[in-house]
Amino acid sequence: MLHPFVRFFLNHSARRIALALLLAIALPSPESLAATAASPTAAKAPTSQVFGKLPDGREVHVFSLVNAAGFRADIIEYGAIVTRLLAPDRTGALADVTLGFDNIDDYLTRSAAFGAIVGRVGNRISGGKFSIDGQTYPLVTNTGRGEFRSTIHGGKVGFDKVLWTGEPTLRDGQPAVRMRYTSADGEEGFPGKLEVQVLYSVTTDNSLRIDYTITTDKATPVNLTNHAYFNLKGEGEGDVLDHELELRASRYTPANAGLYPTGEILPVSETPFDFTKPHLIGERIAADHPQTKLANGYDHNFVLDSKGGSLALAAIVRESTTGRTLEVLTTEPGVQLYTANGMNDRRGGKAGKPYVRRAGFCLETQHFPDSVNQPSFPSTILRPGETFRSTTIYRFSAK
C-alpha cells in the first residue's frame, strides 16, 4: 500500500499535468502570437453583393476593398469601374474622392467612363485604323471631326462597357479583386483573342494598386488605363482648379485638331504644360496658348522622365483645404492629364451635387496616344508568347 503522502503527490502531479495540457491546447503558441503581432492588419478576401442588373438580366456585383484604417475602394464588374474611393483628410475624416454613380442605370446612360478600365486601346487612334505586319485594320471612329476623326477608348463598345468577372482574393494580405475579361478576336475591329486580368488591391498605406496582365494569340495593340476622375475636396465639391499639381514630365506630345498627337515631342518649359514645379491646375488653364485653346484646357499626354518599365513617381496632387495629397506611381511611360473641360451635369453623382465644369481631373497612366501609328513612340504592340504587365498606384495621404 502506498504511503498517503505519495498518493497525494501523484494525484496532485496528475492534476498539474492535465492543467498544463489544457492550457497548451487553449492558449496560442508564442510563435502564433508573434505572427499575429507582426500582421495586425491581416484581412479576409472581400465579399460581393449585387450592384444592379444589365438590361439582359445579367447581375453586376460590387466588391468593397477596405484596409484597417477605413480606406476603401468599391469596384463593380461592369467596366471594372471604381465607383467609390474613401480617403481620409488631415483630421482623419473620410470622403469619397472620385466621381461616379451609385446605380448601374446611370453608368449605362450617363457615364463619361468614370472610374472604368478603358481599352483595348485607351485614348485615341488617328483615322480609326492601323497596320501591323502589312495588314490594315479598320475601326469605328467615335470622336473628332472631318479629317481628324479617330477611335477613342477602344471603340463603340470598349472595355468600359462590358461585363467583367470579379474574383475576390488577397494581395500581400490585403483585400483585392481580380477582374477578368476575354476580348474576342475581331472585337471592335482589333485582331487577336485577348485574355485580360486587372487586379485591384488596397494597401496598408492607403493606396489603390492596379496590376494589369494581358496575353494575346495574334499581334495587336494594347494600351489599357483607368479613367478615374478625382476631386480631393470630395465628389461633387466644385471644380479642381485650386488643386496643386506636380508632374515628373519635362516633355509632352502636342495635339492636332483631333486631340491626338502630331508626332512631335516638345519640352514643357515656358509653356502652361510645365508642371515640373507645383502649379495650381487652374493657374494657366486658360492661357493664350494654341494647345490649351485647342482642348479648352488640358487633355494632353505627358512624357514621363522615368521613361516607363519600372515603378516610379509620376505625379503629385495636393488640396489645401482638406490636406489630402494624391501620389501617382506607374510603370507606364506617359500620363494623360484631362480636366473634364466639357463637363456640366446638374444631376451630379452619388452625393446628388452637380458635376460642374472641371469637377474632376484624370491622370491616365498609359503609353502615348496613337502609338500604333507613330513609329517614334514606344510600341503598344503585344505579340503571341508575350505578356503585357503594367502597374499603377494611386497613393493617398493628408497633412
Short mmCIF file of C-alpha atoms in Angstrom, two decimals:
data_model
loop_
_atom_site.label_atom_id
_atom_site.label_comp_id
_atom_site.label_asym_id
_atom_site.label_seq_id
_atom_site.Cartn_x
_atom_site.Cartn_y
_atom_site.Cartn_z
CA MET A 1 0.00 0.00 0.00
CA LEU A 2 1.26 3.45 -0.95
CA HIS A 3 2.02 5.94 1.76
CA PRO A 4 -0.66 8.74 1.92
CA PHE A 5 1.95 11.40 1.10
CA VAL A 6 2.93 9.54 -2.10
CA ARG A 7 -0.71 9.21 -3.15
CA PHE A 8 -1.24 12.98 -2.61
CA PHE A 9 1.88 13.83 -4.66
CA LEU A 10 0.85 11.60 -7.57
CA ASN A 11 -2.71 12.89 -7.64
CA HIS A 12 -1.51 16.49 -7.45
CA SER A 13 1.05 15.91 -10.23
CA ALA A 14 -1.63 14.38 -12.44
CA ARG A 15 -3.77 17.44 -11.92
CA ARG A 16 -0.83 19.72 -12.84
CA ILE A 17 -0.12 17.72 -15.97
CA ALA A 18 -3.77 17.81 -17.03
CA LEU A 19 -3.95 21.54 -16.43
CA ALA A 20 -0.76 22.10 -18.47
CA LEU A 21 -2.20 20.06 -21.33
CA LEU A 22 -5.44 22.05 -21.28
CA LEU A 23 -3.54 25.35 -21.31
CA ALA A 24 -1.36 24.18 -24.20
CA ILE A 25 -4.48 23.41 -26.21
CA ALA A 26 -6.40 26.56 -25.27
CA LEU A 27 -3.66 29.18 -25.50
CA PRO A 28 -1.87 30.25 -28.70
CA SER A 29 1.80 29.49 -29.02
CA PRO A 30 4.42 32.24 -28.71
CA GLU A 31 5.06 31.79 -32.43
CA SER A 32 1.42 32.38 -33.34
CA LEU A 33 1.24 35.39 -31.01
CA ALA A 34 4.32 36.85 -32.71
CA ALA A 35 2.81 36.25 -36.12
CA THR A 36 -0.40 37.99 -35.09
CA ALA A 37 1.51 40.97 -33.71
CA ALA A 38 3.56 41.20 -36.89
CA SER A 39 0.45 41.37 -39.12
CA PRO A 40 -2.21 43.36 -37.26
CA THR A 41 -3.96 44.34 -40.48
CA ALA A 42 -4.41 40.82 -41.86
CA ALA A 43 -7.69 40.77 -43.75
CA LYS A 44 -10.12 38.44 -45.44
CA ALA A 45 -10.85 38.44 -49.15
CA PRO A 46 -13.73 40.82 -49.84
CA THR A 47 -17.27 39.61 -50.30
CA SER A 48 -19.57 40.88 -53.01
CA GLN A 49 -23.16 41.93 -53.37
CA VAL A 50 -25.41 42.73 -56.31
CA PHE A 51 -24.95 46.31 -57.54
CA GLY A 52 -27.62 46.03 -60.22
CA LYS A 53 -28.64 44.22 -63.39
CA LEU A 54 -27.92 44.83 -67.04
CA PRO A 55 -30.84 45.09 -69.50
CA ASP A 56 -30.30 41.43 -70.47
CA GLY A 57 -30.72 40.34 -66.85
CA ARG A 58 -27.06 39.67 -66.00
CA GLU A 59 -26.12 40.68 -62.48
CA VAL A 60 -23.37 43.18 -61.77
CA HIS A 61 -21.55 42.64 -58.48
CA VAL A 62 -19.69 45.18 -56.37
CA PHE A 63 -16.63 44.36 -54.27
CA SER A 64 -15.61 46.57 -51.33
CA LEU A 65 -11.89 46.60 -50.56
CA VAL A 66 -11.21 48.11 -47.10
CA ASN A 67 -7.97 48.35 -45.12
CA ALA A 68 -7.66 48.63 -41.33
CA ALA A 69 -7.71 52.45 -41.46
CA GLY A 70 -11.01 52.51 -43.34
CA PHE A 71 -9.51 53.45 -46.72
CA ARG A 72 -11.96 51.90 -49.17
CA ALA A 73 -12.38 51.21 -52.84
CA ASP A 74 -15.62 49.87 -54.35
CA ILE A 75 -15.24 48.07 -57.69
CA ILE A 76 -18.07 46.81 -59.91
CA GLU A 77 -17.88 44.18 -62.65
CA TYR A 78 -19.39 46.45 -65.31
CA GLY A 79 -16.43 48.22 -66.90
CA ALA A 80 -14.26 47.11 -63.94
CA ILE A 81 -15.26 50.53 -62.58
CA VAL A 82 -14.01 52.14 -59.37
CA THR A 83 -17.32 53.56 -58.15
CA ARG A 84 -16.18 54.87 -54.77
CA LEU A 85 -12.86 55.77 -53.15
CA LEU A 86 -12.89 56.85 -49.49
CA ALA A 87 -9.72 58.64 -48.35
CA PRO A 88 -9.05 60.50 -45.08
CA ASP A 89 -8.39 64.23 -44.74
CA ARG A 90 -5.98 65.80 -42.21
CA THR A 91 -8.47 65.18 -39.38
CA GLY A 92 -8.99 61.55 -40.36
CA ALA A 93 -12.45 62.17 -41.81
CA LEU A 94 -13.19 60.00 -44.83
CA ALA A 95 -14.66 61.39 -48.06
CA ASP A 96 -15.35 59.94 -51.47
CA VAL A 97 -12.76 61.49 -53.82
CA THR A 98 -13.80 60.02 -57.16
CA LEU A 99 -16.72 60.89 -59.43
CA GLY A 100 -19.34 58.29 -60.22
CA PHE A 101 -22.78 56.88 -59.50
CA ASP A 102 -24.50 54.61 -57.01
CA ASN A 103 -26.59 52.67 -59.55
CA ILE A 104 -26.00 50.72 -62.74
CA ASP A 105 -28.54 52.65 -64.83
CA ASP A 106 -26.52 55.87 -64.60
CA TYR A 107 -23.35 54.04 -65.62
CA LEU A 108 -25.20 52.69 -68.66
CA THR A 109 -26.61 56.03 -69.79
CA ARG A 110 -24.65 58.95 -68.30
CA SER A 111 -21.07 57.94 -67.58
CA ALA A 112 -18.03 59.59 -69.14
CA ALA A 113 -16.04 56.40 -68.43
CA PHE A 114 -15.99 57.39 -64.75
CA GLY A 115 -13.51 55.12 -62.95
CA ALA A 116 -13.51 52.50 -65.71
CA ILE A 117 -10.84 50.40 -67.36
CA VAL A 118 -10.66 51.68 -70.93
CA GLY A 119 -9.25 49.68 -73.84
CA ARG A 120 -8.23 47.56 -75.55
CA VAL A 121 -6.52 50.78 -76.62
CA GLY A 122 -7.18 53.71 -74.33
CA ASN A 123 -7.02 57.23 -75.73
CA ARG A 124 -7.05 57.92 -79.48
CA ILE A 125 -6.11 56.06 -82.67
CA SER A 126 -5.91 58.51 -85.57
CA GLY A 127 -8.19 57.92 -88.54
CA GLY A 128 -9.69 54.84 -86.89
CA LYS A 129 -7.19 52.47 -88.44
CA PHE A 130 -3.73 50.98 -88.04
CA SER A 131 -1.46 48.43 -89.69
CA ILE A 132 0.51 45.51 -88.27
CA ASP A 133 2.88 43.39 -90.34
CA GLY A 134 1.46 44.83 -93.57
CA GLN A 135 -2.21 44.26 -92.74
CA THR A 136 -4.53 47.22 -92.14
CA TYR A 137 -7.30 47.03 -89.54
CA PRO A 138 -10.23 49.49 -89.83
CA LEU A 139 -12.04 50.58 -86.66
CA VAL A 140 -15.17 52.50 -85.82
CA THR A 141 -14.40 56.19 -85.35
CA ASN A 142 -16.22 57.66 -82.36
CA THR A 143 -14.65 61.08 -81.77
CA GLY A 144 -13.31 64.07 -83.71
CA ARG A 145 -14.48 65.87 -86.82
CA GLY A 146 -13.79 65.73 -90.55
CA GLU A 147 -10.28 64.64 -91.39
CA PHE A 148 -9.46 64.48 -87.69
CA ARG A 149 -11.78 61.59 -86.78
CA SER A 150 -10.33 58.92 -84.50
CA THR A 151 -11.15 55.92 -82.35
CA ILE A 152 -11.13 56.61 -78.62
CA HIS A 153 -11.05 54.22 -75.64
CA GLY A 154 -11.45 51.03 -77.65
CA GLY A 155 -14.31 51.98 -79.93
CA LYS A 156 -18.09 51.98 -79.70
CA VAL A 157 -18.12 49.22 -77.06
CA GLY A 158 -14.79 49.39 -75.28
CA PHE A 159 -13.75 47.62 -72.11
CA ASP A 160 -15.57 50.27 -70.06
CA LYS A 161 -18.91 48.99 -71.43
CA VAL A 162 -18.56 45.23 -70.96
CA LEU A 163 -19.22 42.90 -68.04
CA TRP A 164 -16.07 41.60 -66.39
CA THR A 165 -15.90 38.66 -63.98
CA GLY A 166 -14.78 39.53 -60.46
CA GLU A 167 -12.86 37.12 -58.23
CA PRO A 168 -12.25 38.19 -54.61
CA THR A 169 -8.74 37.49 -53.36
CA LEU A 170 -5.85 38.88 -51.29
CA ARG A 171 -2.65 40.62 -52.30
CA ASP A 172 0.08 40.84 -49.65
CA GLY A 173 -2.56 40.04 -47.04
CA GLN A 174 -4.81 42.93 -48.08
CA PRO A 175 -8.23 42.84 -49.80
CA ALA A 176 -8.18 42.59 -53.58
CA VAL A 177 -10.36 41.67 -56.51
CA ARG A 178 -9.20 40.18 -59.81
CA MET A 179 -11.26 41.29 -62.79
CA ARG A 180 -11.16 39.06 -65.87
CA TYR A 181 -12.33 39.71 -69.40
CA THR A 182 -11.80 37.83 -72.67
CA SER A 183 -11.87 40.09 -75.71
CA ALA A 184 -12.70 38.06 -78.82
CA ASP A 185 -10.65 38.13 -81.99
CA GLY A 186 -12.15 40.91 -84.12
CA GLU A 187 -13.93 42.68 -81.26
CA GLU A 188 -14.31 46.35 -82.25
CA GLY A 189 -12.07 45.54 -85.24
CA PHE A 190 -8.99 44.57 -83.22
CA PRO A 191 -7.11 41.36 -84.08
CA GLY A 192 -6.43 38.57 -81.61
CA LYS A 193 -8.16 36.94 -78.68
CA LEU A 194 -7.07 38.93 -75.64
CA GLU A 195 -7.05 37.46 -72.12
CA VAL A 196 -7.15 40.37 -69.67
CA GLN A 197 -6.69 40.40 -65.91
CA VAL A 198 -6.83 43.55 -63.80
CA LEU A 199 -6.00 43.12 -60.12
CA TYR A 200 -7.27 45.89 -57.85
CA SER A 201 -5.94 45.93 -54.28
CA VAL A 202 -5.80 48.29 -51.33
CA THR A 203 -2.64 48.58 -49.26
CA THR A 204 -1.78 49.44 -45.66
CA ASP A 205 -0.52 52.90 -46.73
CA ASN A 206 -3.90 53.96 -48.20
CA SER A 207 -3.14 53.16 -51.81
CA LEU A 208 -5.26 51.72 -54.58
CA ARG A 209 -2.98 49.50 -56.64
CA ILE A 210 -3.87 48.35 -60.17
CA ASP A 211 -1.93 45.49 -61.82
CA TYR A 212 -2.60 44.61 -65.46
CA THR A 213 -1.72 41.23 -67.02
CA ILE A 214 -2.62 40.53 -70.67
CA THR A 215 -1.86 37.88 -73.30
CA THR A 216 -2.93 37.51 -76.94
CA ASP A 217 -2.93 34.91 -79.71
CA LYS A 218 -2.34 37.49 -82.50
CA ALA A 219 -0.30 40.67 -82.71
CA THR A 220 -2.48 43.54 -81.53
CA PRO A 221 -2.15 46.98 -79.94
CA VAL A 222 -2.77 47.14 -76.17
CA ASN A 223 -2.92 50.28 -74.05
CA LEU A 224 -5.16 49.94 -71.00
CA THR A 225 -5.67 52.59 -68.35
CA ASN A 226 -8.05 53.55 -65.57
CA HIS A 227 -10.23 56.59 -66.21
CA ALA A 228 -10.95 57.77 -62.65
CA TYR A 229 -11.93 61.42 -62.15
CA PHE A 230 -10.55 62.73 -58.85
CA ASN A 231 -11.59 65.64 -56.67
CA LEU A 232 -9.60 65.69 -53.43
CA LYS A 233 -12.13 68.03 -51.77
CA GLY A 234 -14.73 65.33 -52.27
CA GLU A 235 -17.01 64.14 -55.04
CA GLY A 236 -19.34 66.97 -56.11
CA GLU A 237 -17.46 69.64 -54.14
CA GLY A 238 -16.96 72.10 -57.00
CA ASP A 239 -14.13 72.23 -59.51
CA VAL A 240 -10.49 71.17 -59.17
CA LEU A 241 -8.82 74.36 -60.39
CA ASP A 242 -7.44 75.02 -56.90
CA HIS A 243 -5.63 71.67 -56.74
CA GLU A 244 -1.84 71.92 -56.92
CA LEU A 245 -0.26 69.61 -59.48
CA GLU A 246 3.32 68.45 -59.97
CA LEU A 247 4.29 66.18 -62.87
CA ARG A 248 7.58 64.38 -63.31
CA ALA A 249 7.49 65.15 -67.01
CA SER A 250 9.73 67.61 -68.84
CA ARG A 251 8.16 66.88 -72.25
CA TYR A 252 4.70 66.40 -73.73
CA THR A 253 3.08 65.38 -77.02
CA PRO A 254 1.22 68.32 -78.61
CA ALA A 255 -2.08 67.50 -80.27
CA ASN A 256 -3.81 68.49 -83.50
CA ALA A 257 -7.44 69.49 -84.03
CA GLY A 258 -8.47 65.88 -83.38
CA LEU A 259 -6.70 65.96 -79.99
CA TYR A 260 -4.40 63.13 -80.98
CA PRO A 261 -0.61 63.68 -81.19
CA THR A 262 1.03 65.42 -84.10
CA GLY A 263 4.01 63.09 -83.63
CA GLU A 264 6.18 65.75 -82.04
CA ILE A 265 7.62 65.52 -78.54
CA LEU A 266 8.26 69.01 -77.19
CA PRO A 267 9.68 70.47 -73.96
CA VAL A 268 7.16 71.82 -71.44
CA SER A 269 9.45 74.67 -70.34
CA GLU A 270 7.97 78.15 -70.70
CA THR A 271 4.53 76.74 -71.53
CA PRO A 272 1.32 76.13 -69.50
CA PHE A 273 2.32 72.46 -69.56
CA ASP A 274 5.27 72.93 -67.25
CA PHE A 275 4.28 71.20 -64.01
CA THR A 276 7.84 70.14 -63.20
CA LYS A 277 7.35 72.52 -60.27
CA PRO A 278 3.97 72.69 -58.50
CA HIS A 279 1.27 74.88 -60.05
CA LEU A 280 -2.45 75.15 -59.47
CA ILE A 281 -4.36 73.32 -62.20
CA GLY A 282 -6.35 76.48 -62.92
CA GLU A 283 -3.38 78.85 -62.87
CA ARG A 284 -2.70 78.69 -66.62
CA ILE A 285 -5.57 76.56 -67.92
CA ALA A 286 -7.00 79.48 -69.90
CA ALA A 287 -3.63 80.74 -71.08
CA ASP A 288 -3.32 82.17 -74.57
CA HIS A 289 -1.54 79.10 -75.86
CA PRO A 290 -2.54 77.16 -79.00
CA GLN A 291 -2.67 73.83 -77.16
CA THR A 292 -4.78 74.92 -74.16
CA LYS A 293 -7.11 76.81 -76.52
CA LEU A 294 -7.41 73.73 -78.72
CA ALA A 295 -8.55 71.49 -75.85
CA ASN A 296 -10.33 74.21 -73.83
CA GLY A 297 -7.95 73.23 -71.04
CA TYR A 298 -5.78 70.17 -70.54
CA ASP A 299 -6.33 66.96 -72.49
CA HIS A 300 -2.73 66.03 -73.25
CA ASN A 301 -0.22 63.26 -72.83
CA PHE A 302 2.88 64.00 -70.78
CA VAL A 303 6.13 62.11 -71.41
CA LEU A 304 7.35 60.89 -68.04
CA ASP A 305 11.01 61.40 -67.22
CA SER A 306 11.12 57.85 -65.80
CA LYS A 307 10.51 56.50 -69.36
CA GLY A 308 8.47 53.57 -68.04
CA GLY A 309 9.46 50.00 -67.35
CA SER A 310 9.89 50.30 -63.59
CA LEU A 311 7.58 51.72 -60.94
CA ALA A 312 8.27 55.43 -60.49
CA LEU A 313 6.57 58.55 -59.18
CA ALA A 314 4.71 60.33 -61.99
CA ALA A 315 2.51 62.94 -60.31
CA ILE A 316 1.67 64.63 -57.00
CA VAL A 317 -1.60 66.48 -56.41
CA ARG A 318 -2.29 68.50 -53.25
CA GLU A 319 -5.52 70.07 -51.98
CA SER A 320 -5.08 72.69 -49.28
CA THR A 321 -8.49 72.80 -47.54
CA THR A 322 -8.58 69.08 -46.71
CA GLY A 323 -4.83 68.46 -46.63
CA ARG A 324 -5.23 65.49 -48.96
CA THR A 325 -2.37 64.53 -51.24
CA LEU A 326 -2.51 62.06 -54.13
CA GLU A 327 0.68 60.49 -55.47
CA VAL A 328 0.58 58.55 -58.73
CA LEU A 329 3.22 55.89 -59.39
CA THR A 330 3.37 53.88 -62.59
CA THR A 331 5.44 51.64 -64.83
CA GLU A 332 4.00 53.39 -67.90
CA PRO A 333 5.97 55.95 -69.97
CA GLY A 334 3.18 58.53 -70.15
CA VAL A 335 0.23 60.06 -68.32
CA GLN A 336 -2.75 61.88 -69.81
CA LEU A 337 -3.91 64.93 -67.86
CA TYR A 338 -7.60 65.57 -68.53
CA THR A 339 -9.50 68.32 -66.71
CA ALA A 340 -13.13 67.50 -67.64
CA ASN A 341 -13.29 70.57 -69.84
CA GLY A 342 -16.78 69.91 -71.20
CA MET A 343 -18.41 68.55 -68.06
CA ASN A 344 -21.71 70.12 -66.98
CA ASP A 345 -24.09 67.66 -65.29
CA ARG A 346 -26.64 69.25 -62.98
CA ARG A 347 -27.89 65.89 -61.72
CA GLY A 348 -24.44 65.03 -60.40
CA GLY A 349 -23.44 61.73 -58.90
CA LYS A 350 -23.51 59.82 -55.62
CA ALA A 351 -23.85 62.86 -53.36
CA GLY A 352 -26.53 64.42 -55.56
CA LYS A 353 -24.40 67.52 -56.13
CA PRO A 354 -23.91 68.95 -59.63
CA TYR A 355 -20.82 67.99 -61.59
CA VAL A 356 -19.73 71.41 -62.77
CA ARG A 357 -17.20 72.10 -65.49
CA ARG A 358 -13.84 70.67 -64.39
CA ALA A 359 -15.39 68.85 -61.44
CA GLY A 360 -12.57 66.32 -61.59
CA PHE A 361 -9.17 65.62 -63.08
CA CYS A 362 -7.88 62.42 -64.66
CA LEU A 363 -4.30 61.17 -64.56
CA GLU A 364 -4.47 58.27 -67.00
CA THR A 365 -1.22 56.30 -66.92
CA GLN A 366 -0.55 54.92 -70.38
CA HIS A 367 1.57 54.56 -73.45
CA PHE A 368 1.30 57.60 -75.69
CA PRO A 369 -1.91 58.15 -77.72
CA ASP A 370 -1.85 56.88 -81.31
CA SER A 371 1.38 54.98 -80.66
CA VAL A 372 0.28 52.31 -83.12
CA ASN A 373 0.54 54.92 -85.90
CA GLN A 374 3.61 56.74 -84.56
CA PRO A 375 6.82 54.70 -85.09
CA SER A 376 8.85 57.09 -82.92
CA PHE A 377 6.62 56.46 -79.87
CA PRO A 378 7.09 53.48 -77.52
CA SER A 379 5.37 50.47 -79.10
CA THR A 380 1.99 49.23 -77.93
CA ILE A 381 2.07 46.01 -79.97
CA LEU A 382 1.62 42.81 -77.97
CA ARG A 383 2.51 39.56 -79.72
CA PRO A 384 1.76 35.90 -79.04
CA GLY A 385 4.07 34.43 -76.40
CA GLU A 386 4.49 37.83 -74.72
CA THR A 387 2.76 39.03 -71.56
CA PHE A 388 1.80 42.66 -71.09
CA ARG A 389 2.33 43.75 -67.47
CA SER A 390 1.74 47.18 -66.03
CA THR A 391 1.24 48.64 -62.54
CA THR A 392 -0.22 51.93 -61.37
CA ILE A 393 -0.62 53.04 -57.76
CA TYR A 394 -2.82 55.89 -56.51
CA ARG A 395 -1.49 56.66 -53.01
CA PHE A 396 -3.33 58.98 -50.61
CA SER A 397 -2.10 60.84 -47.55
CA ALA A 398 -3.03 64.00 -45.65
CA LYS A 399 -1.32 66.61 -43.52
#
